[in-house]
XYZ file of C-alpha atoms in Angstrom:
120
model
C 13.642 -3.020 -22.168
C 13.053 -2.653 -18.435
C 9.988 -3.099 -16.245
C 9.109 -2.552 -12.605
C 9.855 -5.697 -10.613
C 9.153 -4.451 -7.089
C 8.148 -1.277 -5.345
C 10.229 -0.705 -2.202
C 8.795 0.834 0.980
C 10.473 1.595 4.272
C 9.274 0.095 7.535
C 10.458 0.339 11.115
C 8.885 -3.080 11.798
C 9.346 -5.156 8.646
C 7.475 -8.186 10.010
C 4.406 -6.120 10.990
C 4.387 -4.324 7.627
C 4.787 -7.632 5.781
C 1.863 -9.163 7.677
C -0.358 -6.204 6.713
C 0.596 -6.180 3.029
C 0.419 -9.968 2.671
C -3.171 -9.882 3.937
C -4.060 -6.699 2.035
C -2.797 -7.892 -1.361
C -2.928 -11.701 -1.030
C 0.856 -11.782 -1.380
C 3.422 -14.136 0.112
C 7.133 -13.975 0.844
C 9.229 -14.790 -2.226
C 11.728 -16.320 0.205
C 11.946 -16.129 3.988
C 12.418 -12.539 5.088
C 14.691 -11.108 7.750
C 14.195 -8.401 10.356
C 15.565 -5.949 7.770
C 14.180 -7.056 4.388
C 11.452 -9.045 2.687
C 10.153 -9.291 -0.878
C 6.446 -10.010 -1.290
C 4.925 -11.435 -4.470
C 1.404 -12.440 -5.510
C 0.158 -15.804 -4.269
C -1.364 -16.345 -7.720
C -0.658 -14.755 -11.053
C 1.904 -12.180 -12.019
C 2.081 -8.637 -10.702
C 4.552 -6.136 -9.329
C 6.211 -7.231 -6.102
C 6.429 -5.212 -2.909
C 9.709 -5.073 -1.018
C 9.892 -3.848 2.564
C 13.168 -2.653 3.998
C 13.996 -1.459 7.498
C 14.041 2.316 7.628
C 14.397 4.933 10.324
C 13.356 7.776 8.020
C 10.219 9.626 9.048
C 7.054 9.004 7.040
C 6.252 11.775 4.572
C 2.915 13.504 5.157
C 2.592 14.061 1.404
C 4.765 11.339 -0.122
C 6.412 11.808 -3.480
C 5.771 8.140 -4.305
C 2.908 5.969 -3.087
C 0.865 2.907 -4.018
C -2.493 3.108 -5.789
C -4.708 0.066 -5.254
C -7.499 -0.290 -7.825
C -10.913 -1.666 -6.876
C -14.421 -1.766 -8.278
C -15.683 -2.099 -4.675
C -13.770 0.808 -3.152
C -15.656 1.258 0.131
C -15.642 -2.482 0.890
C -11.888 -2.577 0.230
C -11.292 0.478 2.400
C -13.203 -1.172 5.256
C -11.291 -4.455 4.779
C -7.942 -2.652 4.825
C -8.893 -0.657 7.916
C -9.864 -3.920 9.641
C -6.371 -5.235 8.773
C -4.722 -2.256 10.483
C -4.740 0.587 7.941
C -5.887 4.016 9.077
C -7.912 6.643 7.245
C -5.883 9.778 6.590
C -7.402 13.234 7.040
C -6.361 14.331 3.543
C -6.852 18.025 2.872
C -5.827 17.742 -0.789
C -8.859 15.822 -2.086
C -10.138 17.360 -5.319
C -13.873 17.736 -5.835
C -15.408 14.412 -6.855
C -12.278 12.429 -5.907
C -12.079 8.826 -7.074
C -9.594 7.854 -4.328
C -9.419 7.396 -0.567
C -6.117 7.988 1.227
C -5.107 5.433 3.859
C -1.914 4.740 5.819
C -0.503 1.274 6.417
C 0.683 0.012 9.808
C 3.904 2.005 9.304
C 2.158 5.249 8.368
C 3.017 4.922 4.659
C 0.292 6.603 2.610
C -1.517 4.726 -0.155
C -4.725 5.222 -2.109
C -7.677 3.018 -2.936
C -8.966 4.055 -6.361
C -12.614 3.530 -7.385
C -12.377 2.025 -10.864
C -16.123 2.511 -11.408
C -15.829 6.285 -10.916
C -16.677 8.175 -14.084
C -15.886 11.693 -12.881
């Protein structure tokens, strides 16, 4: 049997990306990171880790893989994440009655905040 241990994302500035995601998810470094690599894990409890590796690849406008963050207070979480450095993305692919908001982290990586109270 296998399971997902970490999701890996590219970053041109690993330290800046790590600071954003640590604050966004209440994660910490599993061990001290380097300029090229860091693995983040939950401060409390068990969940999937997030690894950040130095990358020079351009950010994908419509990524094939992205993070979905679940919240029952979607708008408050969106505002909190924007205050931490995320940006709202002008997403032309929203379906009618979407239960998600598309944001980009400090590196431009797209992610979604899903409204878990949405019954559409």
